[in-house]
Amino acid sequence: MRKRILILPGDGIGPEIVAEAVKVLDCLRQDFGLNLEMDEALMGGSAYDAAGHPLPDATLALAREADAVLLGAVGGPKWEQLDISMRPEKGLLGLRSELGLFANLRPAILYPQLADASTLKAEVVFGLDIMIVRELTGGIYFGQPRGVRTLDDGQRLGLNTLTYKESEIERIARVAFDIAMQRERRVCSVDKANVLECTELWREVVSGIGNDYPQVELSHMYVDNAAMQLVRAPKQFDVIVTTNMFGDILSDCAAMLTGSIGMLPSASLDAGGKGMYEPIHGSAPDIAGQGKANPLATILSVAMLLRYSLDEPEMAERIEKAVDEVLDGGLRTPDIWSDGCREVGTVEIGDAVAAALSGQ
Ligand code: NAD
């Protein structure tokens, strides 16, 4: 059946890296019969400039109709002075909540060819393959009441609220256990149950769901310990499941274990498997328009899109294999360059991935 995806290039390096991802999709369509239709729309700062809003209605409508969305990145200094409701990032948050994308999957994989790029010793990270499953539409980022108010004594009080309903915990836990079933079958649930009642409930509910997955080994860890363990012995983890804010912080930490922000993809999924896929990095305004950006995180996001939303695991593997081959061949964009490798630009490395794919 013909699938439909929506492409949102976004701002900064977004259009450059997305062009390479589209090249890879075109190659899969032409050489391997991938049955796919692609639409393109504006989101973020470019949408504000053209349509006066970071998430125009037309973009939202196309996103709702699509089977999956591929995003480059949004934001940049040009839009930082806008009212917060009109900033590019609001478009992204709006899309996540409008589409009900509650599960954020962030793999942290170390490519052996890039072991030297990590700030940790090679033996600590060699072979690293962690999947962080972060709850994305609840928790303290969304809880009410929130805001800054003035107290009777004239002082200002800043307030945010951590809330989780049982159903919100249950559905993210199921995502984590389902993913673990396809991996090493280990889930570590990260909370702060010794201090926060809300995460005491989190622990209890995750344990309950764990009973439905007897093949999966479940452990629990406090978030402060998890942060320490991630840099001490990261390979002990298979799947980590955690709340919105803890996941935000821990997934950035895990990403840097691999040493290369330009290599890591991500997926945000709804209850039916529809998702938005994007590299974990931002719009990199410092290198935008220079042809230097690494498109591999975006290309690997396409692989996730094929695996999780289009049910095309073989096509996903083809992409991952092609990226591996290109790295084996020694081509590197400047962010992952090291001695003995050949430095190339965005388009050249995208061409190399497409050529490796065609050659399979
Ligand atoms: P950033 O990730 O854009 O850049 C951080 C550093 O990493 C920069 O030096 C950049 O050049 C480099 N970098 C990032 N991606 C790269 C790539 N593919 N290849 C090579 N180098 C790369 O983070 P930032 O500078 O903090 O943010 C810039 C803008 O991006 C801000 O407006 C921010 O709000 C936005 N942002 C957007 C998203 C998103 O769209 N999902 C995520 C994070 C930040």
Coordinates of C-alpha atoms and ligand atoms in Angstrom, one line a residue:
M1 CA 0.0 0.0 0.0
R2 CA 1.2 3.5 -0.9
K3 CA 2.4 5.4 2.2
R4 CA 2.6 9.1 2.6
I5 CA 5.2 11.1 4.5
L6 CA 5.4 14.8 5.2
I7 CA 8.8 16.5 4.9
L8 CA 9.5 19.6 7.0
P9 CA 12.9 21.0 6.2
G10 CA 12.7 23.7 8.8
D11 CA 15.4 26.3 9.4
G12 CA 19.2 26.7 9.4
I13 CA 20.9 23.5 8.3
G14 CA 17.5 21.8 8.1
P15 CA 16.9 22.2 4.4
E16 CA 20.5 21.0 3.6
I17 CA 20.4 17.8 5.7
V18 CA 16.8 17.0 4.7
A19 CA 17.8 17.2 1.0
E20 CA 20.2 14.4 1.6
A21 CA 17.6 12.3 3.4
V22 CA 15.2 12.8 0.5
K23 CA 18.0 11.7 -1.9
V24 CA 18.1 8.4 0.1
L25 CA 14.3 8.0 0.0
D26 CA 14.3 8.6 -3.8
C27 CA 17.0 5.9 -4.1
L28 CA 14.8 3.4 -2.2
R29 CA 11.9 4.3 -4.3
Q30 CA 13.7 3.9 -7.6
D31 CA 16.0 0.9 -6.9
F32 CA 14.0 -1.1 -4.3
G33 CA 10.4 -0.3 -5.0
L34 CA 9.5 1.6 -1.9
N35 CA 5.9 2.8 -2.5
L36 CA 6.0 6.3 -1.0
E37 CA 4.5 9.7 -1.7
M38 CA 6.2 12.8 -0.2
D39 CA 4.7 16.2 0.6
E40 CA 6.7 19.2 1.8
A41 CA 5.6 22.0 4.1
L42 CA 6.9 24.9 6.2
M43 CA 7.5 24.7 9.9
G44 CA 9.4 26.9 12.4
G45 CA 11.0 30.2 11.6
S46 CA 10.7 29.8 7.8
A47 CA 6.9 29.2 8.3
Y48 CA 6.7 32.3 10.5
D49 CA 8.4 34.4 7.8
A50 CA 6.1 33.0 5.0
A51 CA 2.8 32.5 6.8
G52 CA 3.0 34.5 10.1
H53 CA 2.9 31.4 12.3
P54 CA 5.5 28.7 13.2
L55 CA 2.9 25.9 12.7
P56 CA 0.5 27.0 9.9
D57 CA -2.8 25.2 9.7
A58 CA -1.9 23.8 6.3
T59 CA 1.2 22.2 7.7
L60 CA -0.8 20.7 10.6
A61 CA -3.4 19.3 8.2
L62 CA -0.8 17.6 6.1
A63 CA 0.9 16.2 9.2
R64 CA -2.4 14.7 10.3
E65 CA -3.0 13.0 7.0
A66 CA 0.6 11.6 6.7
D67 CA 1.7 8.2 7.9
A68 CA 4.9 9.9 9.3
V69 CA 6.7 13.2 9.4
L70 CA 10.4 13.8 8.7
L71 CA 11.8 17.0 10.3
G72 CA 15.1 18.7 9.8
A73 CA 15.4 21.2 12.6
V74 CA 13.9 24.6 13.6
G75 CA 15.1 27.8 15.2
G76 CA 17.8 30.4 15.0
P77 CA 18.9 33.8 16.2
K78 CA 16.6 35.5 13.6
W79 CA 13.5 34.5 15.5
E80 CA 14.8 34.7 19.1
Q81 CA 13.2 38.1 19.8
L82 CA 9.7 37.0 18.8
D83 CA 7.0 36.6 21.4
I84 CA 7.4 33.0 22.8
S85 CA 4.1 32.0 21.3
M86 CA 5.5 32.7 17.8
R87 CA 9.0 31.2 18.2
P88 CA 10.0 28.3 15.9
E89 CA 10.2 25.8 18.8
K90 CA 6.5 26.5 19.6
G91 CA 5.8 25.0 16.2
L92 CA 7.6 21.9 17.1
L93 CA 6.0 21.6 20.6
G94 CA 2.6 22.3 19.0
L95 CA 3.1 19.5 16.4
R96 CA 4.1 17.0 19.1
S97 CA 1.1 17.7 21.2
E98 CA -1.4 18.0 18.3
L99 CA -0.3 14.6 17.0
G100 CA -0.2 13.0 20.5
L101 CA 3.4 12.0 20.1
F102 CA 3.9 10.8 23.7
A103 CA 6.9 8.4 23.2
N104 CA 10.3 9.8 22.3
L105 CA 12.8 7.2 21.3
R106 CA 16.4 8.2 21.3
P107 CA 19.0 5.6 20.5
A108 CA 22.6 6.2 21.5
I109 CA 24.7 4.0 19.3
L110 CA 28.5 4.3 19.0
Y111 CA 29.7 3.6 15.6
P112 CA 33.0 1.7 16.0
Q113 CA 34.5 3.8 13.3
L114 CA 33.9 6.9 15.5
A115 CA 35.1 5.5 18.8
D116 CA 37.7 8.2 19.1
A117 CA 35.1 10.9 18.9
S118 CA 33.7 10.2 22.4
T119 CA 35.1 12.1 25.4
L120 CA 35.1 8.8 27.3
K121 CA 37.7 6.1 27.0
A122 CA 37.1 3.9 24.0
E123 CA 36.7 0.7 26.1
V124 CA 33.9 2.3 28.1
V125 CA 31.8 3.2 25.0
F126 CA 32.9 0.6 22.4
G127 CA 29.8 -1.4 21.4
L128 CA 27.4 1.1 23.1
D129 CA 23.8 0.6 22.0
I130 CA 21.2 2.1 24.3
M131 CA 17.6 3.1 23.6
I132 CA 16.2 5.8 25.8
V133 CA 12.4 6.0 25.8
R134 CA 11.3 9.4 27.1
E135 CA 7.7 10.3 28.0
L136 CA 7.1 13.4 25.8
T137 CA 3.7 14.9 26.5
G138 CA 3.3 14.9 30.2
G139 CA 5.2 15.5 33.4
I140 CA 6.6 18.8 34.7
Y141 CA 6.8 20.4 31.3
F142 CA 3.0 20.4 31.0
G143 CA 1.7 20.1 34.5
Q144 CA -0.7 22.7 36.0
P145 CA -0.5 25.0 37.8
R146 CA 2.5 26.7 36.4
G147 CA 3.9 30.2 36.1
V148 CA 5.4 33.0 38.2
R149 CA 3.2 34.8 40.6
T150 CA 3.7 37.5 43.3
L151 CA 3.1 36.5 46.9
D152 CA 1.5 38.7 49.6
D153 CA 4.9 39.7 50.9
G154 CA 5.9 41.0 47.4
Q155 CA 8.3 38.2 46.6
R156 CA 7.8 36.3 43.3
L157 CA 7.2 32.6 43.3
G158 CA 8.1 30.3 40.4
L159 CA 5.9 27.2 40.1
N160 CA 5.8 24.1 38.0
T161 CA 3.9 20.9 38.7
L162 CA 4.9 17.3 38.1
T163 CA 1.9 15.1 37.3
Y164 CA 1.5 11.7 35.7
K165 CA -1.8 9.8 35.3
E166 CA -1.6 6.0 35.6
S167 CA -2.7 5.7 31.9
E168 CA 0.2 8.0 30.8
I169 CA 2.7 5.8 32.6
E170 CA 1.2 2.6 31.4
R171 CA 1.4 3.5 27.7
I172 CA 5.0 4.7 27.8
A173 CA 6.0 1.6 29.8
R174 CA 4.4 -0.6 27.1
V175 CA 6.4 1.1 24.4
A176 CA 9.6 0.5 26.3
F177 CA 8.8 -3.2 27.0
D178 CA 7.8 -3.8 23.4
I179 CA 11.1 -2.3 22.2
A180 CA 13.1 -4.3 24.7
M181 CA 11.4 -7.5 23.3
Q182 CA 13.2 -6.7 20.0
R183 CA 16.5 -6.0 21.7
E184 CA 18.3 -7.5 24.8
R185 CA 15.1 -7.7 26.8
R186 CA 16.2 -5.4 29.6
V187 CA 14.4 -2.3 30.8
C188 CA 15.7 0.1 33.4
S189 CA 13.0 2.5 34.7
V190 CA 14.5 5.8 36.0
D191 CA 12.7 7.8 38.6
K192 CA 13.2 9.7 41.9
A193 CA 10.8 7.6 43.9
N194 CA 12.6 8.2 47.1
V195 CA 11.6 11.9 47.0
L196 CA 8.8 12.4 44.5
E197 CA 5.4 10.8 45.1
C198 CA 4.6 11.2 41.5
T199 CA 7.5 9.0 40.5
E200 CA 6.7 6.5 43.3
L201 CA 3.5 5.9 41.3
W202 CA 5.6 5.8 38.2
R203 CA 7.7 2.9 39.7
E204 CA 4.6 1.0 40.8
V205 CA 2.8 1.3 37.5
V206 CA 5.9 0.4 35.4
S207 CA 6.3 -2.7 37.7
G208 CA 2.7 -3.7 37.1
I209 CA 3.1 -3.5 33.3
G210 CA 6.4 -5.4 33.7
N211 CA 4.3 -8.4 34.9
D212 CA 2.8 -8.6 31.3
Y213 CA 6.4 -9.0 30.0
P214 CA 7.9 -11.9 32.0
Q215 CA 10.7 -12.3 29.4
V216 CA 11.9 -8.8 30.0
E217 CA 14.2 -8.1 33.0
L218 CA 13.0 -4.9 34.8
S219 CA 15.2 -2.8 37.1
H220 CA 14.6 0.6 38.7
M221 CA 17.2 3.3 39.3
Y222 CA 17.1 6.8 40.8
V223 CA 17.8 9.5 38.3
D224 CA 21.0 10.8 40.1
N225 CA 22.5 7.3 40.0
A226 CA 21.4 6.8 36.4
A227 CA 23.3 10.0 35.4
M228 CA 26.4 8.7 37.2
Q229 CA 26.0 5.2 35.7
L230 CA 25.6 6.6 32.2
V231 CA 29.1 8.0 32.3
R232 CA 30.6 5.3 34.5
A233 CA 29.5 2.1 32.8
P234 CA 27.0 3.0 30.0
K235 CA 27.0 -0.5 28.4
Q236 CA 25.0 -1.9 31.4
F237 CA 21.9 -0.4 29.9
D238 CA 19.7 -1.8 27.1
V239 CA 16.4 0.2 27.2
I240 CA 15.9 3.1 29.7
V241 CA 12.3 4.4 30.2
T242 CA 11.8 7.6 32.1
T243 CA 9.8 10.8 32.6
N244 CA 9.8 13.8 30.3
M245 CA 12.3 16.0 32.2
F246 CA 14.6 13.1 33.3
G247 CA 14.6 11.8 29.7
D248 CA 15.4 15.2 28.3
I249 CA 18.6 15.4 30.4
L250 CA 19.7 11.8 30.3
S251 CA 19.2 11.5 26.6
D252 CA 21.5 14.4 25.9
C253 CA 24.1 12.9 28.2
A254 CA 23.8 9.5 26.5
A255 CA 24.0 11.2 23.1
M256 CA 27.4 12.7 23.9
L257 CA 28.8 9.3 24.9
T258 CA 28.9 8.7 21.2
G259 CA 30.7 12.0 20.7
S260 CA 28.8 13.1 17.6
I261 CA 25.6 15.1 17.7
G262 CA 25.4 14.8 13.9
M263 CA 25.0 11.1 14.0
L264 CA 22.0 10.5 16.2
P265 CA 18.4 10.1 15.0
S266 CA 15.2 10.2 17.1
A267 CA 11.5 9.2 16.8
S268 CA 8.4 10.5 18.5
L269 CA 5.5 8.1 18.3
D270 CA 1.8 8.2 19.0
A271 CA -0.4 5.3 20.2
G272 CA -0.9 4.0 16.7
G273 CA 2.7 4.0 15.5
K274 CA 2.5 7.2 13.6
G275 CA 5.6 9.3 14.3
M276 CA 7.7 12.3 13.7
Y277 CA 11.4 11.6 13.0
E278 CA 14.3 14.1 13.4
P279 CA 17.9 14.3 14.2
I280 CA 18.6 15.1 17.8
H281 CA 20.6 18.2 17.0
G282 CA 19.2 21.7 16.3
S283 CA 19.4 24.0 13.3
A284 CA 23.1 24.8 13.8
P285 CA 22.9 28.4 12.6
D286 CA 26.7 28.7 13.0
I287 CA 27.3 26.4 10.0
A288 CA 24.1 26.9 8.0
G289 CA 24.5 27.5 4.3
Q290 CA 28.1 26.3 4.3
G291 CA 27.6 22.8 3.1
K292 CA 29.4 21.4 6.1
A293 CA 26.5 19.9 8.2
N294 CA 26.5 16.2 8.8
P295 CA 23.2 14.7 7.3
L296 CA 23.7 11.2 8.7
A297 CA 21.5 11.8 11.8
T298 CA 18.7 12.8 9.4
I299 CA 19.4 9.9 7.1
L300 CA 19.3 7.5 10.1
S301 CA 16.0 9.2 11.2
V302 CA 14.6 8.0 7.8
A303 CA 15.7 4.4 8.8
M304 CA 13.8 4.8 12.1
L305 CA 10.8 6.1 10.1
L306 CA 10.8 3.1 7.9
R307 CA 11.1 0.7 10.8
Y308 CA 8.6 2.2 13.3
S309 CA 5.9 3.9 11.1
L310 CA 6.1 2.3 7.7
D311 CA 6.8 -1.3 8.8
E312 CA 9.7 -1.6 6.3
P313 CA 12.5 -3.0 8.5
E314 CA 14.5 -4.3 5.5
M315 CA 14.6 -0.8 3.9
A316 CA 15.7 0.6 7.3
E317 CA 18.5 -2.0 7.5
R318 CA 19.6 -1.1 4.0
I319 CA 20.1 2.5 5.0
E320 CA 22.0 1.6 8.2
K321 CA 24.2 -0.7 6.2
A322 CA 24.9 2.0 3.6
V323 CA 25.9 4.5 6.4
D324 CA 28.2 1.9 7.9
E325 CA 29.8 1.3 4.6
V326 CA 30.4 5.0 4.0
L327 CA 32.0 5.4 7.4
D328 CA 34.2 2.3 6.7
G329 CA 35.3 4.0 3.5
G330 CA 36.7 6.9 5.6
L331 CA 34.4 9.8 4.4
R332 CA 33.7 12.3 7.2
T333 CA 32.0 15.6 7.6
P334 CA 34.0 18.1 9.7
D335 CA 32.2 17.3 13.0
I336 CA 33.3 13.6 12.9
W337 CA 36.6 14.0 11.1
S338 CA 39.7 12.5 12.5
D339 CA 43.3 11.8 11.3
G340 CA 43.5 9.5 8.2
C341 CA 39.9 10.2 7.1
R342 CA 38.8 12.3 4.1
E343 CA 36.8 15.4 4.9
V344 CA 33.7 15.9 2.7
G345 CA 30.6 18.1 2.8
T346 CA 26.9 17.5 3.2
V347 CA 26.1 16.7 -0.4
E348 CA 29.2 14.5 -0.9
I349 CA 28.4 12.3 2.0
G350 CA 24.7 12.1 1.1
D351 CA 25.8 11.1 -2.5
A352 CA 28.0 8.4 -1.0
V353 CA 25.2 6.9 1.1
A354 CA 22.9 6.9 -1.9
A355 CA 25.6 5.2 -4.0
A356 CA 26.2 2.6 -1.3
L357 CA 22.5 1.9 -1.3
S358 CA 22.2 1.6 -5.0
G359 CA 25.1 -0.8 -5.0
Q360 CA 23.4 -3.3 -2.5
Ligands
NAD1 P1 22.6 22.8 17.7 O1 22.4 21.4 17.9 O2 21.9 23.5 16.5 O3 24.2 23.1 17.5 C1 25.1 22.8 18.5 C2 26.5 22.6 17.9 O4 26.5 21.4 17.2 C3 26.8 23.7 16.9 O5 28.2 24.0 17.0 C4 26.5 23.1 15.6 O6 27.3 23.6 14.5 C5 26.8 21.6 15.8 N1 26.0 20.8 15.0 C6 24.6 20.5 15.2 N2 24.2 19.7 14.2 C7 25.2 19.5 13.4 C8 25.3 18.7 12.2 N3 24.3 18.0 11.7 N4 26.5 18.6 11.6 C9 27.6 19.3 12.2 N5 27.5 20.0 13.3 C10 26.3 20.1 13.9 O7 22.2 23.5 19.1 P2 22.1 25.1 19.4 O8 23.2 25.8 18.8 O9 22.0 25.1 20.9 O10 20.7 25.6 18.8 C11 20.6 26.2 17.6 C12 19.1 26.4 17.3 O11 18.5 25.2 17.1 C13 18.4 27.1 18.4 O12 17.5 28.0 17.8 C14 17.6 26.0 19.1 O13 16.5 26.4 19.7 C15 17.3 25.1 17.9 N6 17.1 23.7 18.3 C16 16.2 23.0 17.6 C17 16.0 21.7 17.8 C18 15.0 21.0 16.9 O14 14.6 21.5 15.9 N7 14.5 19.8 17.3 C19 16.7 21.0 18.8 C20 17.7 21.7 19.5 C21 17.9 23.1 19.2

